[in-house]
Amino acid sequence: MRVNETAITLDPPSNAVLRFIGEIRTPWAARADCPRQGRHDGPNCRIVLDPVWQAALKGLGDYDKIEVLYWLDRSRRDLTLQSPRGDGATIGTFALRSPVRPNPIGTALVRLLRIEGSTLIVRGLDCLDGTPLLDIKPDRCAFSPKTPPKPGVGQTA
Ligand code: SAM
């Protein structure tokens, strides 16, 4: 912990069961090397989905951007106040996108480059190699058009 950071005492978490559906392969083995937020011009990363879920990818290739949810498994989960800069100035956990949170879910809007079987090649991630995968979603509702309609086209009053 850093200066002025505050933790609380918690029972072991037990009331939600998530199913990991794959793992994320990235170039980063250590937190120090990992970007704090992914960039769409960052390195290619692989989302390796458990093949039993491959059919669930049907239609996803129509999207350029997808949202990925992952479990930041190497985080502590008990801080209420954090000092992101390590200078003693603190901010509440819920006002941060820090991996340190009660349920360490990370999200990233990534560029989908291609799908190879049950593996997705993407750019824009910021997680450690081997991070468990929770979910994948298109960046918008499946009923939204891929390209926004031109003004006045296809709109009804
Ligand atoms: N983009 C996500 C978000 O906004 O929800 C995560 C942002 S979080 C600031 C990214 C940082 O989490 C990385 O720089 C790294 O320090 C840390 N991190 C990445 N993968 C992790 C993992 N599997 N377990 C714990 N910490 C991780």
Short mmCIF file of C-alpha atoms and ligand atoms in Angstrom, two decimals:
data_model
loop_
_atom_site.label_atom_id
_atom_site.label_comp_id
_atom_site.label_asym_id
_atom_site.label_seq_id
_atom_site.Cartn_x
_atom_site.Cartn_y
_atom_site.Cartn_z
CA MET A 1 0.00 0.00 0.00
CA ARG A 2 1.04 3.60 -0.60
CA VAL A 3 1.00 6.54 1.80
CA ASN A 4 -2.56 7.43 2.98
CA GLU A 5 -4.18 4.53 1.16
CA THR A 6 -6.97 2.89 3.16
CA ALA A 7 -8.18 -0.69 3.23
CA ILE A 8 -11.14 -2.37 4.88
CA THR A 9 -11.50 -5.86 6.34
CA LEU A 10 -13.69 -8.10 4.22
CA ASP A 11 -15.06 -11.62 4.35
CA PRO A 12 -13.88 -13.76 1.45
CA PRO A 13 -16.12 -13.04 -1.55
CA SER A 14 -18.61 -15.84 -2.12
CA ASN A 15 -21.95 -14.67 -3.48
CA ALA A 16 -21.31 -14.43 -7.21
CA VAL A 17 -20.02 -17.12 -9.47
CA LEU A 18 -18.49 -16.08 -12.73
CA ARG A 19 -17.43 -18.44 -15.46
CA PHE A 20 -14.16 -17.64 -17.17
CA ILE A 21 -14.64 -18.21 -20.92
CA GLY A 22 -11.06 -18.02 -22.10
CA GLU A 23 -7.88 -16.08 -21.57
CA ILE A 24 -6.22 -13.04 -23.01
CA ARG A 25 -2.72 -13.29 -24.42
CA THR A 26 -0.78 -10.03 -24.40
CA PRO A 27 2.90 -9.07 -24.57
CA TRP A 28 2.90 -7.95 -20.93
CA ALA A 29 4.06 -10.28 -18.16
CA ALA A 30 4.60 -7.55 -15.54
CA ARG A 31 2.39 -4.69 -14.43
CA ALA A 32 5.25 -2.24 -14.89
CA ASP A 33 5.22 -2.96 -18.63
CA CYS A 34 1.46 -2.96 -19.06
CA PRO A 35 -0.22 0.23 -20.34
CA ARG A 36 -2.68 1.84 -17.94
CA GLN A 37 -5.24 1.99 -20.76
CA GLY A 38 -5.06 0.25 -24.11
CA ARG A 39 -4.52 2.09 -27.38
CA HIS A 40 -6.02 1.19 -30.72
CA ASP A 41 -2.55 1.52 -32.26
CA GLY A 42 -1.08 -0.77 -29.59
CA PRO A 43 0.24 -4.28 -30.22
CA ASN A 44 -1.90 -7.15 -31.47
CA CYS A 45 -3.31 -9.21 -28.61
CA ARG A 46 -5.19 -12.50 -28.74
CA ILE A 47 -8.44 -13.26 -27.02
CA VAL A 48 -8.40 -17.04 -26.79
CA LEU A 49 -11.99 -18.10 -26.27
CA ASP A 50 -12.73 -21.59 -24.98
CA PRO A 51 -13.72 -23.42 -28.22
CA VAL A 52 -17.01 -24.56 -26.66
CA TRP A 53 -18.12 -20.92 -27.09
CA GLN A 54 -17.05 -20.60 -30.73
CA ALA A 55 -20.65 -20.62 -32.07
CA ALA A 56 -21.34 -17.59 -29.88
CA LEU A 57 -19.03 -15.54 -32.10
CA LYS A 58 -21.48 -15.70 -35.01
CA GLY A 59 -22.06 -12.14 -36.23
CA LEU A 60 -19.28 -10.56 -34.18
CA GLY A 61 -17.05 -10.20 -37.25
CA ASP A 62 -19.43 -7.50 -38.52
CA TYR A 63 -18.12 -5.17 -35.84
CA ASP A 64 -14.93 -3.10 -35.99
CA LYS A 65 -14.97 -2.34 -32.28
CA ILE A 66 -15.93 -4.70 -29.52
CA GLU A 67 -16.04 -4.44 -25.77
CA VAL A 68 -14.03 -6.96 -23.80
CA LEU A 69 -14.60 -7.67 -20.10
CA TYR A 70 -11.87 -9.38 -18.12
CA TRP A 71 -10.99 -10.33 -14.59
CA LEU A 72 -7.98 -8.51 -13.22
CA ASP A 73 -7.01 -11.57 -11.26
CA ARG A 74 -3.79 -10.31 -9.72
CA SER A 75 -5.38 -7.30 -7.98
CA ARG A 76 -6.00 -6.77 -4.31
CA ARG A 77 -9.65 -6.01 -3.63
CA ASP A 78 -9.84 -4.20 -0.32
CA LEU A 79 -8.85 -0.57 -0.90
CA THR A 80 -11.35 2.24 -0.45
CA LEU A 81 -8.87 5.07 -0.99
CA GLN A 82 -6.02 4.84 -3.44
CA SER A 83 -3.09 7.04 -4.31
CA PRO A 84 -2.63 6.58 -8.04
CA ARG A 85 0.47 8.76 -8.15
CA GLY A 86 1.93 7.36 -4.94
CA ASP A 87 2.27 10.90 -3.53
CA GLY A 88 -0.12 10.53 -0.58
CA ALA A 89 -3.02 12.28 -2.37
CA THR A 90 -5.94 9.85 -2.39
CA ILE A 91 -9.00 9.24 -4.56
CA GLY A 92 -11.89 6.87 -3.91
CA THR A 93 -11.80 3.51 -5.64
CA PHE A 94 -15.05 4.20 -7.48
CA ALA A 95 -13.62 7.41 -8.92
CA LEU A 96 -10.78 5.47 -10.53
CA ARG A 97 -10.35 2.88 -13.29
CA SER A 98 -7.71 1.18 -11.16
CA PRO A 99 -7.53 -2.64 -11.28
CA VAL A 100 -7.79 -2.54 -7.47
CA ARG A 101 -11.51 -2.73 -6.73
CA PRO A 102 -13.94 -5.01 -4.90
CA ASN A 103 -14.75 -6.93 -8.08
CA PRO A 104 -11.76 -6.44 -10.36
CA ILE A 105 -13.55 -6.28 -13.69
CA GLY A 106 -11.66 -4.54 -16.48
CA THR A 107 -13.28 -3.32 -19.67
CA ALA A 108 -11.76 -2.17 -22.92
CA LEU A 109 -13.21 -1.08 -26.22
CA VAL A 110 -10.85 -2.75 -28.68
CA ARG A 111 -10.40 -2.89 -32.45
CA LEU A 112 -11.31 -6.27 -33.83
CA LEU A 113 -8.79 -7.11 -36.55
CA ARG A 114 -9.88 -10.65 -37.35
CA ILE A 115 -11.27 -13.88 -35.97
CA GLU A 116 -9.33 -17.14 -36.37
CA GLY A 117 -11.52 -20.02 -35.19
CA SER A 118 -12.24 -19.24 -31.56
CA THR A 119 -9.41 -16.71 -31.24
CA LEU A 120 -9.90 -12.97 -31.75
CA ILE A 121 -7.02 -10.74 -32.81
CA VAL A 122 -7.52 -7.28 -31.34
CA ARG A 123 -5.75 -4.05 -30.49
CA GLY A 124 -6.43 -1.83 -27.51
CA LEU A 125 -5.93 -4.07 -24.50
CA ASP A 126 -4.11 -3.23 -21.29
CA CYS A 127 -4.05 -6.47 -19.32
CA LEU A 128 -1.38 -8.92 -18.26
CA ASP A 129 -0.72 -12.04 -20.27
CA GLY A 130 -3.06 -14.82 -19.14
CA THR A 131 -5.80 -12.52 -17.78
CA PRO A 132 -9.08 -14.47 -17.58
CA LEU A 133 -11.79 -13.50 -20.06
CA LEU A 134 -15.30 -12.76 -18.77
CA ASP A 135 -17.30 -11.60 -21.77
CA ILE A 136 -17.27 -10.08 -25.24
CA LYS A 137 -19.88 -7.68 -26.60
CA PRO A 138 -20.27 -5.59 -29.71
CA ASP A 139 -19.73 -1.91 -29.03
CA ARG A 140 -23.38 -1.20 -29.63
CA CYS A 141 -26.76 -2.87 -29.82
CA ALA A 142 -26.96 -5.64 -32.42
CA PHE A 143 -29.94 -3.85 -33.94
CA SER A 144 -28.02 -0.64 -34.58
CA PRO A 145 -26.83 -0.18 -38.15
CA LYS A 146 -23.09 -0.71 -38.60
CA THR A 147 -22.70 2.67 -40.27
CA PRO A 148 -24.79 5.50 -38.88
CA PRO A 149 -27.44 6.43 -41.44
CA LYS A 150 -26.93 9.67 -43.31
CA PRO A 151 -29.09 12.47 -41.94
CA GLY A 152 -32.61 12.20 -43.32
CA VAL A 153 -32.11 8.65 -44.65
CA GLY A 154 -34.25 5.92 -43.13
CA GLN A 155 -35.53 8.10 -40.32
CA THR A 156 -39.17 8.23 -39.45
CA ALA A 157 -40.92 10.83 -37.38
N1 SAM B 1 -9.07 -0.86 -19.24
C1 SAM B 1 -9.49 -1.47 -18.01
C2 SAM B 1 -10.55 -0.61 -17.36
O1 SAM B 1 -10.54 0.61 -17.54
O2 SAM B 1 -11.42 -1.16 -16.68
C3 SAM B 1 -8.35 -1.76 -17.06
C4 SAM B 1 -7.57 -0.53 -16.66
S1 SAM B 1 -6.38 -0.91 -15.39
C5 SAM B 1 -5.88 0.75 -14.98
C6 SAM B 1 -5.02 -1.51 -16.31
C7 SAM B 1 -3.90 -1.85 -15.39
O3 SAM B 1 -4.28 -2.99 -14.61
C8 SAM B 1 -2.62 -2.27 -16.06
O4 SAM B 1 -1.81 -1.16 -16.34
C9 SAM B 1 -1.98 -3.17 -15.03
O5 SAM B 1 -1.24 -2.41 -14.10
C10 SAM B 1 -3.16 -3.76 -14.28
N2 SAM B 1 -3.46 -5.12 -14.69
C11 SAM B 1 -3.54 -5.61 -15.93
N3 SAM B 1 -3.87 -6.90 -15.95
C12 SAM B 1 -4.02 -7.26 -14.66
C13 SAM B 1 -4.37 -8.47 -14.01
N4 SAM B 1 -4.63 -9.59 -14.70
N5 SAM B 1 -4.42 -8.47 -12.66
C14 SAM B 1 -4.16 -7.34 -11.95
N6 SAM B 1 -3.82 -6.17 -12.52
C15 SAM B 1 -3.76 -6.12 -13.86
#
